[in-house]
mmCIF file of C-alpha atoms in Angstrom:
data_model
loop_
_atom_site.group_PDB
_atom_site.id
_atom_site.type_symbol
_atom_site.label_atom_id
_atom_site.label_comp_id
_atom_site.label_asym_id
_atom_site.label_seq_id
_atom_site.Cartn_x
_atom_site.Cartn_y
_atom_site.Cartn_z
ATOM 1 C CA MET A 1 -35.789 60.333 46.697
ATOM 2 C CA ALA A 2 -38.090 59.219 43.879
ATOM 3 C CA SER A 3 -37.616 61.856 41.181
ATOM 4 C CA VAL A 4 -35.384 64.696 40.036
ATOM 5 C CA ALA A 5 -35.649 67.654 37.684
ATOM 6 C CA PHE A 6 -33.189 70.331 36.612
ATOM 7 C CA GLY A 7 -34.200 73.968 36.667
ATOM 8 C CA PRO A 8 -33.791 75.863 33.368
ATOM 9 C CA ASP A 9 -30.843 77.766 34.854
ATOM 10 C CA GLY A 10 -28.940 74.494 35.134
ATOM 11 C CA HIS A 11 -27.858 75.379 38.673
ATOM 12 C CA THR A 12 -30.901 74.107 40.572
ATOM 13 C CA LEU A 13 -31.974 70.504 41.076
ATOM 14 C CA ALA A 14 -35.334 69.566 42.596
ATOM 15 C CA ALA A 15 -35.799 66.160 44.218
ATOM 16 C CA GLY A 16 -39.086 64.562 45.240
ATOM 17 C CA ASN A 17 -38.834 62.639 48.483
ATOM 18 C CA GLN A 18 -40.653 59.726 50.048
ATOM 19 C CA ASN A 19 -41.177 61.769 53.241
ATOM 20 C CA SER A 20 -43.645 63.992 51.348
ATOM 21 C CA THR A 21 -41.213 66.859 50.797
ATOM 22 C CA VAL A 22 -39.300 68.401 47.890
ATOM 23 C CA SER A 23 -35.642 69.340 48.243
ATOM 24 C CA LEU A 24 -33.915 72.061 46.252
ATOM 25 C CA TRP A 25 -30.173 71.802 45.617
ATOM 26 C CA ASP A 26 -27.624 74.256 44.297
ATOM 27 C CA ILE A 27 -25.532 72.271 41.811
ATOM 28 C CA SER A 28 -23.468 75.126 40.389
ATOM 29 C CA ASP A 29 -20.610 72.817 41.321
ATOM 30 C CA PRO A 30 -21.981 69.320 40.546
ATOM 31 C CA ASP A 31 -19.168 67.776 42.585
ATOM 32 C CA ASN A 32 -20.335 69.634 45.695
ATOM 33 C CA PRO A 33 -24.136 70.072 45.658
ATOM 34 C CA ALA A 34 -25.528 72.212 48.478
ATOM 35 C CA PRO A 35 -29.121 72.367 49.804
ATOM 36 C CA ARG A 36 -31.109 75.521 49.075
ATOM 37 C CA GLY A 37 -33.076 76.164 52.222
ATOM 38 C CA GLU A 38 -35.322 73.724 54.018
ATOM 39 C CA PRO A 39 -37.290 71.048 52.110
ATOM 40 C CA LEU A 40 -40.643 72.231 50.753
ATOM 41 C CA THR A 41 -43.688 70.850 52.497
ATOM 42 C CA GLY A 42 -47.330 70.636 51.485
ATOM 43 C CA PRO A 43 -48.000 67.232 49.927
ATOM 44 C CA ASP A 44 -49.538 64.642 52.250
ATOM 45 C CA ASP A 45 -48.064 61.670 50.395
ATOM 46 C CA PRO A 46 -44.685 60.644 48.965
ATOM 47 C CA VAL A 47 -43.595 62.873 46.080
ATOM 48 C CA ASP A 48 -43.019 60.716 42.996
ATOM 49 C CA ALA A 49 -42.731 63.407 40.300
ATOM 50 C CA VAL A 50 -41.302 66.919 40.079
ATOM 51 C CA ALA A 51 -41.110 69.377 37.176
ATOM 52 C CA PHE A 52 -39.977 72.960 36.560
ATOM 53 C CA SER A 53 -41.848 75.326 34.277
ATOM 54 C CA PRO A 54 -39.749 76.393 31.260
ATOM 55 C CA ASP A 55 -39.174 79.860 32.750
ATOM 56 C CA GLY A 56 -38.007 78.318 36.020
ATOM 57 C CA ARG A 57 -40.432 80.329 38.141
ATOM 58 C CA THR A 58 -42.817 77.483 39.020
ATOM 59 C CA LEU A 59 -42.125 74.081 40.543
ATOM 60 C CA ALA A 60 -44.730 71.314 40.449
ATOM 61 C CA ALA A 61 -44.767 68.169 42.590
ATOM 62 C CA GLY A 62 -47.037 65.166 42.095
ATOM 63 C CA ASP A 63 -47.678 62.822 45.015
ATOM 64 C CA GLY A 64 -49.010 59.390 45.856
ATOM 65 C CA GLY A 65 -52.427 60.787 46.668
ATOM 66 C CA GLY A 66 -53.012 61.936 43.097
ATOM 67 C CA THR A 67 -52.574 65.648 43.805
ATOM 68 C CA VAL A 68 -50.168 68.249 42.408
ATOM 69 C CA THR A 69 -48.700 71.093 44.459
ATOM 70 C CA LEU A 70 -47.286 74.270 42.900
ATOM 71 C CA TRP A 71 -44.689 76.684 44.300
ATOM 72 C CA ASN A 72 -43.424 80.014 43.035
ATOM 73 C CA ILE A 73 -39.634 79.696 43.208
ATOM 74 C CA ALA A 74 -38.689 82.909 41.430
ATOM 75 C CA GLY A 75 -36.600 83.482 44.537
ATOM 76 C CA PRO A 76 -35.149 79.981 45.247
ATOM 77 C CA GLY A 77 -34.380 80.992 48.825
ATOM 78 C CA ARG A 78 -38.023 81.887 49.471
ATOM 79 C CA PRO A 79 -40.402 79.505 47.682
ATOM 80 C CA VAL A 80 -44.086 80.373 48.008
ATOM 81 C CA ARG A 81 -46.779 77.734 47.793
ATOM 82 C CA LEU A 82 -49.488 78.566 45.260
ATOM 83 C CA GLY A 83 -53.064 77.835 46.293
ATOM 84 C CA GLU A 84 -54.546 74.448 47.014
ATOM 85 C CA PRO A 85 -53.266 71.180 45.501
ATOM 86 C CA LEU A 86 -54.567 70.368 42.035
ATOM 87 C CA THR A 87 -56.748 67.290 41.675
ATOM 88 C CA GLY A 88 -57.900 65.224 38.712
ATOM 89 C CA ALA A 89 -55.211 62.610 38.236
ATOM 90 C CA ASP A 90 -56.147 59.095 39.274
ATOM 91 C CA GLY A 91 -53.758 57.415 41.738
ATOM 92 C CA ASP A 92 -50.028 58.022 42.230
ATOM 93 C CA VAL A 93 -48.667 60.811 40.037
ATOM 94 C CA PHE A 94 -45.571 59.220 38.521
ATOM 95 C CA SER A 95 -45.168 61.621 35.599
ATOM 96 C CA LEU A 96 -45.575 65.374 35.523
ATOM 97 C CA VAL A 97 -44.691 67.613 32.568
ATOM 98 C CA PHE A 98 -45.077 71.239 31.500
ATOM 99 C CA SER A 99 -45.708 72.042 27.861
ATOM 100 C CA PRO A 100 -42.744 73.733 26.135
ATOM 101 C CA ASP A 101 -44.427 77.145 26.384
ATOM 102 C CA GLY A 102 -45.235 76.568 30.067
ATOM 103 C CA ASP A 103 -48.954 77.212 29.656
ATOM 104 C CA LEU A 104 -50.121 73.623 30.147
ATOM 105 C CA LEU A 105 -49.361 71.117 32.903
ATOM 106 C CA ALA A 106 -50.094 67.404 32.521
ATOM 107 C CA ALA A 107 -50.098 64.767 35.271
ATOM 108 C CA ALA A 108 -50.381 61.024 34.755
ATOM 109 C CA GLY A 109 -52.277 59.033 37.326
ATOM 110 C CA ASP A 110 -51.137 55.509 38.048
ATOM 111 C CA GLY A 111 -54.643 54.383 38.963
ATOM 112 C CA GLN A 112 -57.051 52.017 37.277
ATOM 113 C CA GLY A 113 -58.816 54.930 35.579
ATOM 114 C CA SER A 114 -55.687 55.769 33.545
ATOM 115 C CA ALA A 115 -56.542 59.481 33.729
ATOM 116 C CA ILE A 116 -54.202 62.186 32.449
ATOM 117 C CA ALA A 117 -55.175 65.505 34.016
ATOM 118 C CA LEU A 118 -54.519 68.809 32.240
ATOM 119 C CA TRP A 119 -54.415 72.332 33.672
ATOM 120 C CA ASP A 120 -53.914 75.763 32.146
ATOM 121 C CA VAL A 121 -51.126 77.232 34.296
ATOM 122 C CA SER A 122 -50.428 80.349 32.251
ATOM 123 C CA ASP A 123 -51.281 82.033 35.554
ATOM 124 C CA PRO A 124 -49.755 79.590 38.071
ATOM 125 C CA ALA A 125 -51.549 81.314 40.932
ATOM 126 C CA ALA A 126 -54.914 80.486 39.354
ATOM 127 C CA PRO A 127 -54.704 77.177 37.438
ATOM 128 C CA GLU A 128 -57.699 76.198 35.330
ATOM 129 C CA PRO A 129 -58.659 72.555 34.658
ATOM 130 C CA GLN A 130 -58.513 71.659 30.968
ATOM 131 C CA GLY A 131 -60.197 68.286 31.168
ATOM 132 C CA THR A 132 -58.697 64.820 31.287
ATOM 133 C CA ILE A 133 -57.513 62.216 28.820
ATOM 134 C CA SER A 134 -58.718 58.698 29.521
ATOM 135 C CA ASP A 135 -56.346 56.094 28.093
ATOM 136 C CA SER A 136 -58.650 53.092 28.278
ATOM 137 C CA ASP A 137 -56.096 50.872 26.520
ATOM 138 C CA THR A 138 -53.821 50.779 29.556
ATOM 139 C CA GLU A 139 -54.257 49.750 33.154
ATOM 140 C CA SER A 140 -52.519 52.969 34.211
ATOM 141 C CA VAL A 141 -50.319 55.744 32.831
ATOM 142 C CA SER A 142 -46.804 56.087 34.159
ATOM 143 C CA SER A 143 -44.945 58.213 31.622
ATOM 144 C CA LEU A 144 -45.663 61.422 29.671
ATOM 145 C CA SER A 145 -43.768 63.496 27.132
ATOM 146 C CA PHE A 146 -44.784 66.642 25.211
ATOM 147 C CA HIS A 147 -44.055 67.129 21.539
ATOM 148 C CA HIS A 148 -41.892 70.220 21.064
ATOM 149 C CA ASP A 149 -44.822 72.312 19.816
ATOM 150 C CA GLY A 150 -46.985 71.305 22.792
ATOM 151 C CA SER A 151 -49.880 70.075 20.666
ATOM 152 C CA ILE A 152 -49.301 66.356 21.294
ATOM 153 C CA LEU A 153 -48.775 64.355 24.452
ATOM 154 C CA ALA A 154 -47.267 60.862 24.374
ATOM 155 C CA ALA A 155 -48.431 58.496 27.127
ATOM 156 C CA GLY A 156 -46.674 55.335 28.188
ATOM 157 C CA GLY A 157 -48.806 52.664 29.830
ATOM 158 C CA ASP A 158 -48.132 50.347 32.723
ATOM 159 C CA SER A 159 -48.729 46.665 31.951
ATOM 160 C CA SER A 160 -51.075 47.459 29.086
ATOM 161 C CA GLU A 161 -53.172 44.491 28.134
ATOM 162 C CA ASN A 162 -52.676 44.968 24.410
ATOM 163 C CA GLY A 163 -49.292 46.698 24.542
ATOM 164 C CA THR A 164 -49.946 50.149 23.092
ATOM 165 C CA VAL A 165 -48.614 53.679 23.453
ATOM 166 C CA GLY A 166 -50.947 56.562 22.753
ATOM 167 C CA LEU A 167 -50.423 59.991 21.227
ATOM 168 C CA TRP A 168 -53.055 62.492 22.305
ATOM 169 C CA SER A 169 -54.098 65.967 21.228
ATOM 170 C CA THR A 170 -53.745 68.681 23.875
ATOM 171 C CA THR A 171 -55.708 71.230 21.861
ATOM 172 C CA ASP A 172 -58.659 68.843 21.776
ATOM 173 C CA PRO A 173 -58.176 66.723 24.947
ATOM 174 C CA GLY A 174 -59.289 63.115 24.604
ATOM 175 C CA VAL A 175 -58.755 62.931 20.840
ATOM 176 C CA ARG A 176 -56.169 60.378 19.749
ATOM 177 C CA VAL A 177 -53.505 61.399 17.240
ATOM 178 C CA GLY A 178 -52.848 58.699 14.668
ATOM 179 C CA GLU A 179 -52.852 54.999 15.407
ATOM 180 C CA LYS A 180 -51.763 53.268 18.602
ATOM 181 C CA ILE A 181 -48.106 52.276 18.680
ATOM 182 C CA ASP A 182 -47.842 48.579 19.434
ATOM 183 C CA GLN A 183 -45.604 47.320 22.230
ATOM 184 C CA PRO A 184 -45.160 43.752 23.533
ATOM 185 C CA THR A 185 -48.173 42.483 25.455
ATOM 186 C CA ALA A 186 -48.133 42.935 29.234
ATOM 187 C CA THR A 187 -45.239 45.374 29.304
ATOM 188 C CA SER A 188 -44.755 48.765 30.931
ATOM 189 C CA THR A 189 -43.570 51.502 28.581
ATOM 190 C CA TRP A 190 -41.780 54.810 29.113
ATOM 191 C CA VAL A 191 -41.804 57.544 26.486
ATOM 192 C CA ALA A 192 -39.657 60.518 25.449
ATOM 193 C CA PHE A 193 -39.872 62.880 22.490
ATOM 194 C CA SER A 194 -36.586 64.216 21.148
ATOM 195 C CA PRO A 195 -36.246 68.012 21.582
ATOM 196 C CA ASP A 196 -37.028 68.629 17.899
ATOM 197 C CA GLY A 197 -40.066 66.329 18.051
ATOM 198 C CA ARG A 198 -38.867 64.213 15.129
ATOM 199 C CA THR A 199 -38.091 61.088 17.143
ATOM 200 C CA LEU A 200 -40.040 59.263 19.823
ATOM 201 C CA ALA A 201 -38.189 56.817 22.085
ATOM 202 C CA LEU A 202 -40.073 53.983 23.771
ATOM 203 C CA GLY A 203 -38.400 51.944 26.508
ATOM 204 C CA ASN A 204 -40.218 48.951 27.914
ATOM 205 C CA SER A 205 -40.033 46.543 30.825
ATOM 206 C CA ARG A 206 -38.384 43.895 28.669
ATOM 207 C CA GLY A 207 -35.272 46.046 28.391
ATOM 208 C CA THR A 208 -35.876 47.166 24.821
ATOM 209 C CA VAL A 209 -35.778 50.692 23.415
ATOM 210 C CA THR A 210 -37.295 51.430 20.020
ATOM 211 C CA LEU A 211 -37.004 54.687 18.094
ATOM 212 C CA TRP A 212 -39.858 56.012 15.986
ATOM 213 C CA ASP A 213 -39.947 58.664 13.287
ATOM 214 C CA ALA A 214 -42.565 61.101 14.584
ATOM 215 C CA THR A 215 -42.180 63.697 11.821
ATOM 216 C CA ASP A 216 -45.772 62.852 10.952
ATOM 217 C CA PRO A 217 -47.323 62.020 14.361
ATOM 218 C CA ASN A 218 -50.339 60.527 12.599
ATOM 219 C CA ARG A 219 -48.119 57.824 11.069
ATOM 220 C CA PRO A 220 -45.085 57.109 13.268
ATOM 221 C CA THR A 221 -42.689 54.591 11.739
ATOM 222 C CA ARG A 222 -39.852 52.526 13.246
ATOM 223 C CA ARG A 223 -36.271 53.750 12.919
ATOM 224 C CA GLY A 224 -33.224 51.511 13.076
ATOM 225 C CA SER A 225 -32.880 48.339 15.129
ATOM 226 C CA PRO A 226 -34.129 47.968 18.724
ATOM 227 C CA LEU A 227 -31.656 48.866 21.466
ATOM 228 C CA THR A 228 -31.355 46.361 24.276
ATOM 229 C CA VAL A 229 -30.302 46.498 27.917
ATOM 230 C CA PRO A 230 -29.172 43.216 29.528
ATOM 231 C CA GLY A 231 -31.827 41.746 31.798
ATOM 232 C CA GLY A 232 -33.509 45.101 31.811
ATOM 233 C CA SER A 233 -36.846 46.357 33.000
ATOM 234 C CA LEU A 234 -36.519 49.975 31.937
ATOM 235 C CA TRP A 235 -38.054 52.691 34.099
ATOM 236 C CA SER A 236 -36.827 55.799 32.335
ATOM 237 C CA VAL A 237 -35.666 57.084 28.945
ATOM 238 C CA ALA A 238 -34.408 60.601 28.298
ATOM 239 C CA PHE A 239 -32.920 62.636 25.450
ATOM 240 C CA SER A 240 -30.128 65.130 25.964
ATOM 241 C CA PRO A 241 -31.126 68.747 25.186
ATOM 242 C CA ASP A 242 -29.376 68.624 21.790
ATOM 243 C CA GLY A 243 -31.146 65.359 20.965
ATOM 244 C CA ARG A 244 -27.900 63.567 20.127
ATOM 245 C CA THR A 245 -27.763 61.297 23.198
ATOM 246 C CA LEU A 246 -30.377 58.929 24.591
ATOM 247 C CA ALA A 247 -30.141 57.560 28.134
ATOM 248 C CA ALA A 248 -32.054 54.584 29.535
ATOM 249 C CA ALA A 249 -32.059 52.941 32.948
ATOM 250 C CA GLY A 250 -34.159 50.837 35.280
ATOM 251 C CA HIS A 251 -34.179 47.509 37.068
ATOM 252 C CA THR A 252 -31.390 46.019 34.973
ATOM 253 C CA ASP A 253 -28.900 43.208 35.534
ATOM 254 C CA ASP A 254 -25.974 45.620 35.635
ATOM 255 C CA GLY A 255 -27.859 48.341 37.546
ATOM 256 C CA ALA A 256 -26.439 50.945 35.208
ATOM 257 C CA VAL A 257 -27.393 53.803 32.902
ATOM 258 C CA HIS A 258 -26.912 53.103 29.198
ATOM 259 C CA LEU A 259 -26.138 55.838 26.682
ATOM 260 C CA TRP A 260 -26.473 55.839 22.885
ATOM 261 C CA ASP A 261 -25.498 58.300 20.192
ATOM 262 C CA VAL A 262 -28.748 58.869 18.294
ATOM 263 C CA ALA A 263 -27.640 61.749 16.075
ATOM 264 C CA ASP A 264 -28.606 59.368 13.271
ATOM 265 C CA PRO A 265 -31.701 57.615 14.711
ATOM 266 C CA ASP A 266 -31.541 55.005 11.949
ATOM 267 C CA HIS A 267 -28.086 53.922 13.117
ATOM 268 C CA PRO A 268 -27.773 54.491 16.894
ATOM 269 C CA THR A 269 -24.517 53.451 18.534
ATOM 270 C CA ALA A 270 -23.614 52.743 22.157
ATOM 271 C CA ILE A 271 -21.517 55.383 23.924
ATOM 272 C CA GLY A 272 -18.756 53.819 25.985
ATOM 273 C CA ARG A 273 -19.540 51.590 28.914
ATOM 274 C CA PRO A 274 -22.732 51.985 31.004
ATOM 275 C CA LEU A 275 -22.572 54.459 33.882
ATOM 276 C CA THR A 276 -22.523 52.610 37.176
ATOM 277 C CA VAL A 277 -25.028 53.460 39.892
ATOM 278 C CA GLN A 278 -23.564 52.585 43.274
ATOM 279 C CA THR A 279 -26.723 52.904 45.367
ATOM 280 C CA GLY A 280 -29.310 50.783 43.588
ATOM 281 C CA PHE A 281 -31.370 50.634 40.430
ATOM 282 C CA ALA A 282 -31.882 53.949 38.627
ATOM 283 C CA ALA A 283 -35.524 55.003 38.553
ATOM 284 C CA VAL A 284 -35.625 58.480 36.966
ATOM 285 C CA LEU A 285 -33.160 60.179 34.619
ATOM 286 C CA ALA A 286 -32.740 63.876 33.838
ATOM 287 C CA PHE A 287 -30.242 65.836 31.739
ATOM 288 C CA SER A 288 -29.148 69.332 32.739
ATOM 289 C CA PRO A 289 -30.144 72.082 30.262
ATOM 290 C CA ASP A 290 -26.608 72.265 28.865
ATOM 291 C CA GLY A 291 -26.418 68.473 28.540
ATOM 292 C CA ARG A 292 -23.201 68.276 30.542
ATOM 293 C CA THR A 293 -24.685 66.640 33.630
ATOM 294 C CA LEU A 294 -26.911 63.579 33.981
ATOM 295 C CA ALA A 295 -28.857 62.891 37.174
ATOM 296 C CA ALA A 296 -30.412 59.609 38.270
ATOM 297 C CA THR A 297 -32.420 58.711 41.355
ATOM 298 C CA THR A 298 -32.651 55.314 42.983
ATOM 299 C CA ASP A 299 -35.147 53.564 45.209
ATOM 300 C CA ASP A 300 -32.636 53.960 48.027
ATOM 301 C CA GLY A 301 -33.309 57.694 48.130
ATOM 302 C CA VAL A 302 -30.047 58.830 46.561
ATOM 303 C CA ALA A 303 -29.416 61.012 43.504
ATOM 304 C CA THR A 304 -26.253 60.454 41.481
ATOM 305 C CA LEU A 305 -24.754 63.104 39.192
ATOM 306 C CA TRP A 306 -22.369 62.421 36.302
ATOM 307 C CA ASN A 307 -20.299 64.989 34.438
ATOM 308 C CA LEU A 308 -20.697 64.132 30.747
ATOM 309 C CA ASP A 309 -18.323 66.875 29.580
ATOM 310 C CA VAL A 310 -15.422 64.730 28.377
ATOM 311 C CA GLU A 311 -12.850 67.521 28.181
ATOM 312 C CA SER A 312 -13.703 68.722 31.678
ATOM 313 C CA ALA A 313 -13.451 65.177 33.019
ATOM 314 C CA ILE A 314 -10.070 64.658 31.356
ATOM 315 C CA SER A 315 -8.662 67.869 32.825
ATOM 316 C CA ARG A 316 -9.982 67.068 36.286
ATOM 317 C CA ILE A 317 -8.635 63.519 36.319
ATOM 318 C CA CYS A 318 -5.257 64.538 34.915
ATOM 319 C CA ALA A 319 -4.908 67.213 37.576
ATOM 320 C CA GLY A 320 -5.907 64.808 40.316
ATOM 321 C CA SER A 321 -3.573 62.052 39.196
ATOM 322 C CA SER A 322 -0.385 64.111 38.820
ATOM 323 C CA GLY A 323 -0.567 63.686 35.084
ATOM 324 C CA ALA A 324 -0.857 59.898 35.024
ATOM 325 C CA LEU A 325 -4.123 58.447 33.755
ATOM 326 C CA SER A 326 -4.194 54.661 33.738
ATOM 327 C CA ARG A 327 -6.372 52.585 31.451
ATOM 328 C CA GLU A 328 -8.493 51.595 34.446
ATOM 329 C CA GLN A 329 -9.051 55.238 35.445
ATOM 330 C CA TRP A 330 -9.882 56.140 31.857
ATOM 331 C CA THR A 331 -12.482 53.377 31.631
ATOM 332 C CA ARG A 332 -14.072 54.533 34.875
ATOM 333 C CA TYR A 333 -14.123 58.270 34.302
ATOM 334 C CA VAL A 334 -14.092 58.714 30.525
ATOM 335 C CA PRO A 335 -16.000 55.708 29.125
ATOM 336 C CA ARG A 336 -17.205 57.539 26.034
ATOM 337 C CA LEU A 337 -13.826 57.492 24.245
ATOM 338 C CA PRO A 338 -11.125 54.920 23.394
ATOM 339 C CA TYR A 339 -8.111 54.959 25.719
ATOM 340 C CA ASP A 340 -5.878 57.855 24.686
ATOM 341 C CA PRO A 341 -4.709 59.745 27.787
ATOM 342 C CA PRO A 342 -3.847 63.321 26.804
ATOM 343 C CA CYS A 343 -1.829 64.121 29.930
ATOM 344 C CA GLY A 344 0.814 61.449 29.389
ATOM 345 C CA THR A 345 2.733 60.145 32.356
ATOM 346 C CA SER A 346 3.638 63.490 33.859
ATOM 347 C CA GLN A 347 2.493 67.079 33.735
ATOM 348 C CA THR A 348 5.826 68.351 35.005
ATOM 349 C CA CYS A 349 7.870 69.868 32.200
ATOM 350 C CA PRO A 350 11.308 71.516 32.382
ATOM 351 C CA PRO A 351 11.278 75.304 32.010
ATOM 352 C CA GLY A 352 11.179 76.076 28.324
ATOM 353 C CA GLY A 353 11.342 72.371 27.508
ATOM 354 C CA ALA A 354 8.946 70.047 25.735
ATOM 355 C CA CYS A 355 6.655 67.715 27.671
#
């Protein structure tokens, strides 16, 4: 399992698999995910990127052969493949994103040509090529993120020789927006716009995340101090839907997912302890539409889900521990808050009495 994406309904999770299939899961109950039908077939190579259209009716999958396959999943139990695979990306498709209005699809090719392919998918049954963006400053492109108005695409490079991140116009493909954003030489960089488009997060293979004020995309400026992950080579950064939380993960010393409160991007603060991934290094992160669930995939082919709803977690743990919530349990299940167990030592109260 190389990638995951939440459907807009928040109840469907798509997972790209190394056996050239895509799995759909019903996660209405995140603690008990259930498969939705048989895995989707069509790609000839491992699926390294998946994305839902904003209306949830179309699912896109990018594979190691540089092609993108589309399915109509308006009825999740009966997905229908749409036409022939789309071509134009160069090399493995590691990043695949729909524009916020769903009319444009972008795919980043991890080949030496550094091509970003664009298609008009306003009619998903008849996609139209919209040209390509050639990011000649990088050896390849491994990360994409749309600005909230869809007019700008941020591209993160893999081992760029001069360490730059590019912002590109989607209304005039191939035209750069503003100046290049410098990154350390010979690093890989992953990008994510905040939902309101005001902040751009850049995570690199040296374990550093920087935040940039993108209010004026032509002149992005640094915000706050860099965020660091111990011994980290970051592979993914993601904002929560409300833009208040930033998650980052990758090939790090602690093999965990780090969270920061970025409600004030000039003064970000760590949220609790990192989330532990039991099955390997986290490769791709995705927040559910309501922000209550975080998903991460690993190279071992496993997806992990975390419930980020603190109140829900407290209630569940209290109920499962007969009212006793030790400091160790709190640290494990509710790392975002200082130890203050609300359920006390017992949930059993005398009739009419005080607990």
